[in-house]
Amino acid sequence: MKPSSAVPPTPSASASRAQPSGPVPRWPRLWGPRTGFLLAFVALLMAYRMWAVGHTGISLFFDEAQYWDWSKHLAWGYFSKPPLIAGLIWLSTALFGEGVLGVKLLCMLLYPATALAMVGLARALWPTSGGVRTGIVAAALFMSIPVVGLMGLFASTDAPLILCWTLASWALWRAQVTDRLVYWVLTGLACGVGLMGKYTMAAFALTAIWTLWGVPGPRRGVLRLGPWVTVLLAAALLAPNLIWNAQNAFPTLAHTAELTTQSNRQGGLFPAVQFLLGQVLMLGPVPVLAAIWLAWQGRGTQVATQGTPVSTSQWTHSTQQAGGLESGTLGRPVARQSAYHLASVSSFRFLWAMCLPLQGVAVVQALYADAHVNWAAPSMVGFTMLIASTLSAPLLSLSAPRPNRWLLAAVLSNLVLTTAVLHLREIAGPTMPSRLDVLVRMRGWQEAFDQIAVAMKAPTVQGLPLLTDQRLLITEAAYHLRHLNVATYAWNPKGQRNDHYQMTRSLPNKVGQDVLLLTANPKPDEITQRFAIVRELTVVKQPVGPDRAITLHLFFLRGFLGYDQETYLRQSGADQPPARDEL
């Protein structure tokens, strides 16, 4: 996926005379007909995905419901995540409403923003018109890959993470090749905001460390001001979350460490292979096949042609150190510090550095304790740009032939694959097994809670707080019963702090409370035996597939006896000796 060591032939005198007079533009234009086509393509995809959210009848995934609940109680941190996702959903609902699409939309729009940022990154890596075209191809490909087609329907922490990873990559590249302080500041801002979204952003440090020595520039290494400005600025942006963690016994850091080092499933070679195959599916089989085939055939390794000089503006310091530009002659290697070498070699190495360290960390995790397929999602940016460089080589003139059929096949196959997965239930019919429906865990919640709400509006129980015994239920109830403005509590007899709701919203151990219990357990004896009066109000069974249904039980519980007998005796006064006048 990188150009060969061959060099462009030296332009002939006639070719030189044919070139237009005047200075070579410092930077190629970003805007043009191709950019217009990209924006139209992105707009159509976004319109379809917004339509799909409503058409498929899905509600919020339980993580989304939890983030929405967090957005109603803004803080500098939460049990499992830093605060950025809560802030984004707070802004999204303020702009677009509290509906399902309103919760999701702002995060959905971050994917098109990432695609446009990739165009700028490509222009920085290859400052030619061909480089801009490569960026446009990469952006279109990115918007079509299955991971974006599926994750692009949800409000997740991956959306801001991937955008910040892309922006940090652009800023880091420009910082290293120019050593200008403004780019080091921008790198720190992107990294700091990314860390406030998801701690996975810390893995970008591996890319940055390689870049400080691996990419030519006026200076290399850490003995200069710029890299330390980046580190200090990123740390300053993360500081409020670290302070919050310190005040709350570091729950987020502990949760992240536990998630990284432990898993319900064991790691090993097979989980690692599964993870790698999952990465191929995230990119799409046809784009990966196209990139391998074109790289093998050498179609993606062609060099700049006559009349298409590589812009040298960003390499001024590096080429001056080498004693000027070296154009080379056919069959002879160019100088290692020439603009052509830097653009054709360093840029590709940088893209690999955007991908491989994070992928390596995730593979090690898969070997040790398994890994989720999206844990290396930011690496999809670099991989997509590498694939795009084979479909539209950045150092070719715009008039040179390109494998456009492969490009069309890559984009269309991804769109067909993603659309088929999303609408498989409609295609296969209602008898399709639920395990094949990727949206099944988001179906049926609104209908189920509409029935629960009817029972909760009864005059004898209206306004009572809602007690749950699952984090899934407390998050879904908080969102779907928001119009009732009901308080929610988690059952926590052992005083554990294993999730956000146990930490912040456990049922107080106070005798005498009346509550409504929402549970999937038809006989929640562990809970009901701690109340004086128990009455089941309703049972809801909402089918979401031929072999799956949401089943909810709603109980009225009166007279909380405390989590244990000792609490009841102490608070009720039954453990006190009788008064003298009662003897």
XYZ file of C-alpha atoms in Angstrom:
583
model
C 0.000 0.000 0.000
C 2.941 2.357 -0.486
C 4.772 3.463 -3.606
C 7.778 1.644 -4.879
C 11.281 3.079 -4.728
C 11.172 3.962 -8.413
C 11.265 7.666 -9.191
C 9.410 9.754 -11.717
C 11.211 10.272 -15.008
C 12.924 13.603 -15.438
C 10.644 15.906 -17.396
C 11.834 16.615 -20.927
C 12.445 20.121 -22.138
C 9.264 20.102 -24.196
C 7.251 18.911 -21.215
C 8.770 21.637 -19.099
C 7.831 24.257 -21.626
C 4.289 22.867 -21.710
C 3.798 23.420 -18.019
C 1.903 26.558 -17.047
C 4.052 29.442 -15.956
C 3.944 30.854 -12.436
C 4.631 29.390 -8.987
C 3.290 26.006 -7.953
C 0.365 26.535 -5.516
C 1.351 26.050 -1.893
C -1.598 23.794 -1.176
C -4.037 22.126 -3.576
C -7.645 23.199 -3.361
C -9.953 21.294 -1.064
C -13.153 22.457 -2.713
C -14.204 21.422 -6.183
C -16.641 19.191 -8.060
C -15.310 16.032 -6.371
C -15.863 17.559 -2.937
C -19.374 18.486 -4.008
C -20.068 14.888 -5.004
C -18.703 13.739 -1.636
C -20.975 16.123 0.275
C -23.986 14.966 -1.738
C -23.086 11.319 -1.069
C -22.677 11.990 2.654
C -25.952 13.904 2.802
C -27.843 11.053 1.122
C -26.333 8.490 3.484
C -27.209 10.581 6.509
C -30.770 11.098 5.274
C -31.130 7.330 4.863
C -29.705 6.611 8.331
C -31.972 9.156 9.970
C -34.917 7.549 8.163
C -33.735 4.068 9.217
C -33.802 5.026 12.912
C -37.530 5.706 12.669
C -38.418 3.094 10.062
C -36.890 0.130 11.905
C -38.817 1.016 15.051
C -35.785 0.785 17.305
C -35.474 2.554 20.614
C -32.314 3.286 22.594
C -29.722 0.632 23.294
C -29.267 0.350 27.061
C -25.890 2.135 26.896
C -27.548 4.995 25.020
C -30.326 5.143 27.616
C -27.694 5.293 30.344
C -25.823 8.116 28.574
C -29.130 9.982 28.198
C -29.747 9.579 31.929
C -26.254 10.888 32.625
C -26.996 13.925 30.467
C -29.727 14.874 32.938
C -27.181 14.873 35.767
C -24.092 16.449 34.213
C -20.843 15.834 36.063
C -17.114 15.676 35.330
C -17.205 11.900 35.321
C -19.308 8.765 35.547
C -18.655 5.242 36.711
C -17.684 3.697 33.362
C -16.913 6.639 31.064
C -15.559 10.181 31.050
C -18.189 12.930 30.651
C -18.025 13.908 26.958
C -20.771 11.539 25.779
C -23.189 12.916 28.389
C -22.419 16.462 27.279
C -22.952 15.591 23.617
C -26.337 14.001 24.326
C -27.322 16.963 26.502
C -26.563 19.268 23.541
C -28.191 16.900 21.036
C -31.469 16.759 22.960
C -31.397 20.511 23.497
C -31.110 20.983 19.718
C -33.195 18.106 18.364
C -35.548 17.031 21.143
C -35.856 14.084 23.525
C -36.994 11.563 20.917
C -34.884 8.595 19.862
C -33.419 10.458 16.880
C -32.843 13.561 18.987
C -30.688 11.551 21.406
C -28.674 9.968 18.604
C -28.360 12.699 15.992
C -25.393 14.751 17.164
C -23.242 11.642 17.582
C -24.426 10.411 14.193
C -23.238 13.674 12.629
C -19.726 13.176 14.019
C -19.095 10.440 11.435
C -19.544 12.794 8.438
C -17.326 15.268 10.306
C -14.668 12.552 10.563
C -14.980 11.823 6.845
C -14.386 15.486 5.983
C -11.445 15.614 8.392
C -9.934 12.683 6.484
C -9.853 14.822 3.337
C -7.789 17.410 5.191
C -5.519 14.699 6.583
C -4.928 13.285 3.095
C -4.032 16.743 1.766
C -1.542 17.177 4.601
C 0.041 13.780 3.924
C 0.152 14.219 0.142
C -0.075 17.941 -0.729
C -1.139 17.362 -4.319
C -4.431 17.400 -6.166
C -4.124 13.617 -6.303
C -3.778 13.592 -2.520
C -7.012 15.534 -2.140
C -8.717 13.045 -4.453
C -7.401 10.198 -2.306
C -8.874 11.910 0.738
C -12.259 12.239 -0.967
C -12.183 8.547 -1.900
C -11.196 7.678 1.684
C -14.045 9.796 3.064
C -16.610 8.138 0.792
C -15.236 4.713 1.657
C -15.261 5.524 5.386
C -18.924 6.538 5.277
C -19.778 3.234 3.600
C -17.800 0.749 5.709
C -19.980 -1.560 7.829
C -18.653 -0.346 11.182
C -19.768 3.204 10.388
C -22.984 2.008 8.762
C -23.942 0.225 11.994
C -22.316 2.328 14.726
C -23.448 5.413 12.835
C -26.997 4.728 14.056
C -26.084 4.982 17.727
C -24.959 7.525 20.265
C -21.730 5.923 21.411
C -18.379 6.991 22.809
C -16.717 5.746 19.613
C -18.132 8.624 17.546
C -16.210 11.465 19.279
C -13.208 9.162 19.792
C -12.796 8.454 16.073
C -13.192 12.141 15.192
C -10.635 13.215 17.797
C -8.248 10.475 16.639
C -8.457 11.808 13.072
C -8.010 15.446 14.087
C -5.117 14.531 16.392
C -3.459 12.642 13.542
C -3.714 15.651 11.230
C -2.405 18.033 13.886
C 0.431 15.679 14.909
C 1.579 15.266 11.314
C 1.632 18.996 10.725
C 3.322 19.566 14.094
C 6.131 17.139 13.321
C 6.859 18.280 9.764
C 6.769 21.998 10.669
C 7.500 22.048 14.435
C 5.148 25.012 14.728
C 3.733 25.489 18.218
C 0.176 26.052 16.988
C -0.003 22.475 15.686
C 1.344 21.043 18.932
C -1.418 22.977 20.711
C -4.033 21.570 18.339
C -2.697 18.068 18.925
C -3.062 18.541 22.677
C -6.616 19.855 22.287
C -7.673 16.911 20.123
C -6.071 14.382 22.487
C -7.535 16.021 25.586
C -11.062 16.128 24.190
C -10.654 12.538 22.969
C -9.610 11.404 26.450
C -12.688 13.082 27.905
C -14.701 10.888 25.554
C -12.968 7.556 26.015
C -9.708 6.499 27.601
C -8.841 4.518 24.457
C -7.495 7.840 23.177
C -4.466 7.231 25.423
C -3.283 4.630 22.879
C -2.644 7.529 20.475
C 0.511 8.126 22.511
C 2.035 5.083 20.775
C 1.423 6.701 17.382
C 2.816 10.004 18.636
C 5.998 8.451 20.066
C 6.811 6.801 16.744
C 6.031 10.008 14.852
C 8.446 12.101 16.917
C 11.341 10.077 15.540
C 9.904 8.355 12.458
C 8.625 11.375 10.497
C 11.218 13.866 9.178
C 10.921 17.437 10.325
C 13.016 20.395 11.490
C 13.640 18.520 14.748
C 12.989 15.052 16.099
C 12.500 13.553 19.543
C 11.241 15.070 22.785
C 13.966 17.599 23.570
C 11.865 20.547 22.402
C 8.906 22.554 23.587
C 6.149 21.301 21.270
C 5.591 17.705 22.458
C 5.510 18.799 26.094
C 2.942 21.486 25.321
C 0.795 18.727 23.800
C 1.129 16.509 26.867
C 0.451 19.307 29.344
C -2.570 20.600 27.428
C -4.092 17.107 27.093
C -3.524 16.513 30.815
C -5.100 19.876 31.679
C -8.241 19.015 29.703
C -8.454 15.615 31.384
C -7.757 17.043 34.863
C -11.423 17.682 35.862
C -12.229 14.035 35.196
C -9.168 12.883 37.139
C -10.183 15.088 40.070
C -13.705 13.645 39.958
C -12.210 10.138 39.940
C -10.021 10.976 42.926
C -13.049 12.262 44.830
C -14.969 9.056 44.082
C -12.252 6.416 44.661
C -11.280 6.233 40.946
C -14.258 4.209 39.667
C -13.727 4.951 35.944
C -10.047 4.113 35.989
C -10.701 0.943 37.978
C -13.533 -0.080 35.634
C -11.362 0.533 32.549
C -8.487 -1.466 34.024
C -10.823 -4.311 34.966
C -12.440 -4.320 31.524
C -9.017 -4.416 29.877
C -7.494 -7.166 32.020
C -10.550 -9.328 32.710
C -13.390 -10.717 30.676
C -16.323 -13.085 31.058
C -14.820 -15.033 28.176
C -11.300 -16.396 28.106
C -8.766 -15.125 25.633
C -6.551 -17.183 23.389
C -5.597 -17.727 19.782
C -9.142 -18.346 18.586
C -10.540 -15.091 20.105
C -7.592 -13.226 18.575
C -8.343 -14.675 15.127
C -12.014 -13.812 15.611
C -11.046 -10.267 16.485
C -8.897 -9.894 13.351
C -11.626 -11.305 11.142
C -13.974 -8.833 12.776
C -11.668 -6.011 11.690
C -11.982 -7.183 8.078
C -15.763 -7.199 8.391
C -15.672 -3.706 9.911
C -13.884 -2.450 6.788
C -15.832 -4.625 4.358
C -14.508 -7.737 2.594
C -14.454 -6.221 -0.906
C -12.393 -3.095 0.005
C -9.848 -5.278 1.819
C -9.680 -7.684 -1.119
C -9.346 -4.773 -3.553
C -6.487 -3.229 -1.580
C -4.585 -6.519 -1.375
C -5.089 -7.271 -5.065
C -4.138 -3.796 -6.277
C -1.107 -3.636 -4.025
C -0.004 -7.042 -5.324
C -0.525 -5.954 -8.919
C 1.296 -2.678 -8.347
C -1.690 -0.605 -9.422
C -1.547 1.371 -6.186
C 2.205 1.944 -6.298
C 2.508 4.189 -9.327
C 4.512 7.374 -8.960
C 3.943 10.979 -9.845
C 3.920 11.679 -13.546
C 5.431 14.488 -15.541
C 3.821 17.827 -15.028
C 2.566 16.916 -11.531
C 5.175 18.179 -9.089
C 4.848 17.191 -5.453
C 4.273 20.272 -3.333
C 7.318 20.905 -1.173
C 5.883 23.542 1.125
C 5.600 21.365 4.208
C 9.022 19.809 3.667
C 11.034 23.038 3.447
C 13.132 22.444 6.550
C 13.774 18.780 5.825
C 14.770 19.302 2.187
C 16.999 22.254 3.027
C 18.879 20.071 5.473
C 19.538 17.669 2.596
C 20.992 20.394 0.420
C 18.021 21.072 -1.796
C 15.510 18.988 -3.725
C 16.559 15.909 -5.618
C 14.363 15.005 -8.558
C 16.417 11.964 -9.455
C 16.538 10.124 -12.745
C 14.783 6.995 -13.838
C 16.307 3.941 -12.203
C 18.118 5.884 -9.491
C 16.804 6.361 -5.967
C 15.874 9.867 -4.942
C 17.512 11.501 -1.936
C 16.006 10.267 1.310
C 15.205 13.842 2.293
C 13.697 14.895 -1.040
C 10.082 16.013 -1.129
C 9.139 13.014 -3.248
C 10.643 10.521 -0.828
C 9.032 12.180 2.156
C 5.595 12.266 0.544
C 5.774 8.736 -0.854
C 7.289 6.933 2.134
C 6.804 8.861 5.377
C 3.116 9.497 4.741
C 2.327 5.826 4.306
C 4.366 4.870 7.329
C 2.443 7.421 9.353
C -0.860 5.837 8.314
C 0.404 2.463 9.462
C 1.422 4.078 12.733
C -2.171 5.302 13.123
C -3.405 1.694 12.899
C -0.944 -0.908 14.067
C -0.195 0.162 17.673
C -3.882 0.233 18.625
C -4.516 -2.987 16.735
C -1.581 -4.577 18.523
C -2.944 -3.586 21.921
C -6.360 -5.016 21.037
C -4.883 -8.287 19.735
C -2.877 -8.710 22.943
C -6.093 -8.075 24.855
C -7.863 -10.724 22.753
C -5.096 -13.214 23.515
C -5.221 -12.420 27.213
C -8.893 -11.929 28.045
C -10.818 -11.448 24.786
C -11.597 -8.113 23.112
C -14.667 -6.512 21.608
C -14.486 -5.904 17.896
C -14.926 -2.116 18.239
C -12.072 -1.613 20.715
C -9.734 -0.672 17.869
C -12.342 1.355 15.947
C -10.114 4.464 15.527
C -7.663 2.383 13.480
C -10.360 2.150 10.800
C -9.444 5.719 9.774
C -5.870 4.795 8.907
C -6.854 1.507 7.285
C -9.501 3.224 5.171
C -6.982 5.791 3.959
C -4.491 3.045 3.094
C -7.166 1.240 1.100
C -8.118 4.517 -0.585
C -4.482 5.066 -1.586
C -4.646 1.874 -3.673
C -7.980 2.843 -5.238
C -6.797 6.385 -5.976
C -3.011 6.695 -5.751
C -2.181 10.126 -4.282
C 1.013 10.680 -6.297
C -0.585 10.161 -9.683
C -1.741 13.018 -11.835
C -5.497 13.475 -11.948
C -5.532 12.436 -15.612
C -3.881 9.071 -14.930
C -6.121 5.970 -15.080
C -7.344 4.561 -11.796
C -9.173 1.339 -10.823
C -12.551 3.043 -10.613
C -14.424 -0.247 -11.000
C -12.802 -1.523 -7.838
C -13.749 1.708 -6.078
C -17.365 1.399 -7.193
C -17.469 -2.260 -6.160
C -15.966 -1.464 -2.743
C -18.444 1.294 -1.909
C -21.524 -0.446 -3.310
C -20.716 -3.786 -1.674
C -20.369 -2.095 1.709
C -23.645 -0.246 1.290
C -25.470 -3.401 0.211
C -23.965 -5.410 3.076
C -24.856 -2.828 5.709
C -28.356 -2.259 4.351
C -29.029 -5.991 4.201
C -27.924 -6.435 7.819
C -30.097 -3.556 9.033
C -33.181 -4.690 7.102
C -32.665 -8.454 7.306
C -35.797 -8.835 9.423
C -37.891 -7.154 6.748
C -36.234 -9.227 4.020
C -36.425 -12.611 5.767
C -39.801 -12.064 7.400
C -41.063 -12.299 11.000
C -39.922 -15.920 11.426
C -36.246 -14.990 11.232
C -34.357 -16.104 14.389
C -33.687 -13.191 16.717
C -29.959 -13.963 16.886
C -29.663 -12.817 13.250
C -31.267 -9.448 14.000
C -28.546 -6.960 15.005
C -31.221 -4.536 16.227
C -33.162 -6.986 18.376
C -31.945 -5.561 21.703
C -33.357 -2.153 20.739
C -36.804 -3.390 19.768
C -39.944 -3.463 21.881
C -38.874 -1.260 24.790
C -41.178 1.641 23.995
C -44.178 -0.635 23.583
C -43.395 -2.481 26.813
C -42.972 0.673 28.866
C -46.118 2.207 27.416
C -47.996 -0.649 29.102
C -46.006 -0.273 32.328
C -46.827 3.448 32.368
C -50.567 2.725 32.374
C -50.235 0.737 35.612
C -47.977 3.368 37.184
C -50.588 6.074 36.611
C -53.107 4.400 38.934
C -54.064 6.867 41.721
C -53.016 4.485 44.523
C -49.408 4.161 43.270
C -48.875 7.286 41.203
C -45.681 9.167 42.071
C -43.978 6.319 43.919
C -40.275 5.785 43.138
C -39.293 2.905 40.852
C -36.957 0.207 42.182
C -35.099 -2.116 39.783
C -32.707 -5.014 40.186
C -30.874 -4.621 36.834
C -28.873 -1.774 35.329
C -30.510 -2.558 31.987
C -33.959 -1.922 33.438
C -33.076 1.239 35.346
C -31.591 2.848 32.235
C -34.454 1.876 29.929
C -37.022 2.898 32.552
C -35.357 6.263 33.105
C -35.699 7.101 29.402
C -39.020 5.524 28.462
C -40.815 6.733 31.588
C -39.302 10.217 31.456
C -42.727 11.798 30.975
C -43.739 10.512 34.422
C -40.741 12.180 36.054
C -40.359 9.209 38.368
C -37.372 8.691 40.666
C -35.411 5.488 40.037
C -33.449 3.369 42.512
C -31.194 0.326 42.312
C -31.539 -2.608 44.707
C -28.173 -2.844 46.449
C -28.318 -4.830 49.711
C -24.544 -5.318 49.920
C -23.670 -1.668 49.291
C -21.633 -2.501 46.185
C -20.219 0.056 43.726
C -20.103 -2.034 40.557
C -21.948 0.413 38.296
C -23.125 4.012 38.113
C -26.497 3.312 39.726
C -25.138 1.317 42.629
C -22.716 4.168 43.223
C -25.187 7.055 42.951
C -28.765 5.760 43.152
C -29.010 2.816 45.529
C -32.253 2.472 47.468
C -31.555 4.068 50.855
C -31.492 1.613 53.716
C -34.376 3.391 55.436
C -37.285 1.515 56.970
C -40.840 2.385 55.940
C -40.484 3.336 52.253
C -43.073 2.391 49.630
C -41.850 1.669 46.081
C -42.787 0.123 42.756
C -40.550 -2.792 41.792
C -39.749 -3.356 38.097
C -38.067 -6.673 37.387
C -37.756 -9.435 34.826
C -37.936 -11.991 37.638
C -41.468 -13.348 38.241
C -40.577 -14.239 41.846
C -38.086 -11.687 43.187
C -38.248 -13.149 46.696
C -34.923 -11.643 47.767
C -36.500 -8.208 47.380
C -40.157 -8.775 48.219
C -39.419 -10.482 51.541
C -37.948 -7.202 52.790
C -41.326 -5.432 52.477
C -44.406 -5.732 54.672
C -46.961 -5.798 51.832
C -46.446 -7.114 48.286
C -48.902 -6.902 45.404
C -48.243 -7.590 41.723
C -49.751 -4.851 39.556
C -49.126 -6.081 36.018
C -47.104 -8.373 33.790
C -46.002 -7.185 30.353
C -44.780 -9.530 27.643
C -43.756 -7.718 24.474
C -42.609 -9.987 21.591
C -39.579 -8.716 19.651
C -39.037 -11.846 17.564
C -40.297 -15.386 17.095
C -38.075 -16.637 19.921
C -37.577 -13.532 22.051
C -39.747 -11.226 24.169
C -39.354 -8.500 26.761
C -41.042 -9.650 29.969
C -41.528 -7.149 32.788
C -43.202 -7.565 36.182
C -44.400 -4.557 38.162
C -44.991 -4.964 41.912
C -46.328 -2.595 44.537
C -44.199 -2.895 47.685
C -45.243 -1.227 50.964
C -43.268 -0.843 54.158
C -39.584 -1.408 53.493
C -38.069 -3.454 56.326
C -34.499 -2.514 55.521
C -31.927 -4.568 53.664
C -31.419 -6.805 56.733
C -33.079 -7.611 60.040
C -30.525 -5.642 62.022
C -31.483 -2.461 60.172
C -35.167 -3.068 60.829
C -34.637 -3.679 64.531
C -32.418 -0.635 64.907
C -34.587 1.847 62.977
C -37.926 0.584 64.270
C -36.731 0.637 67.873
C -37.549 -3.035 68.368
C -34.041 -3.698 69.657
C -34.509 -1.254 72.558
C -35.564 -2.456 76.030
C -39.203 -1.677 76.866
C -39.922 1.549 78.706
C -40.314 1.382 82.538
C -44.002 2.242 82.428
C -44.575 -0.703 80.049
C -43.168 -3.205 82.535
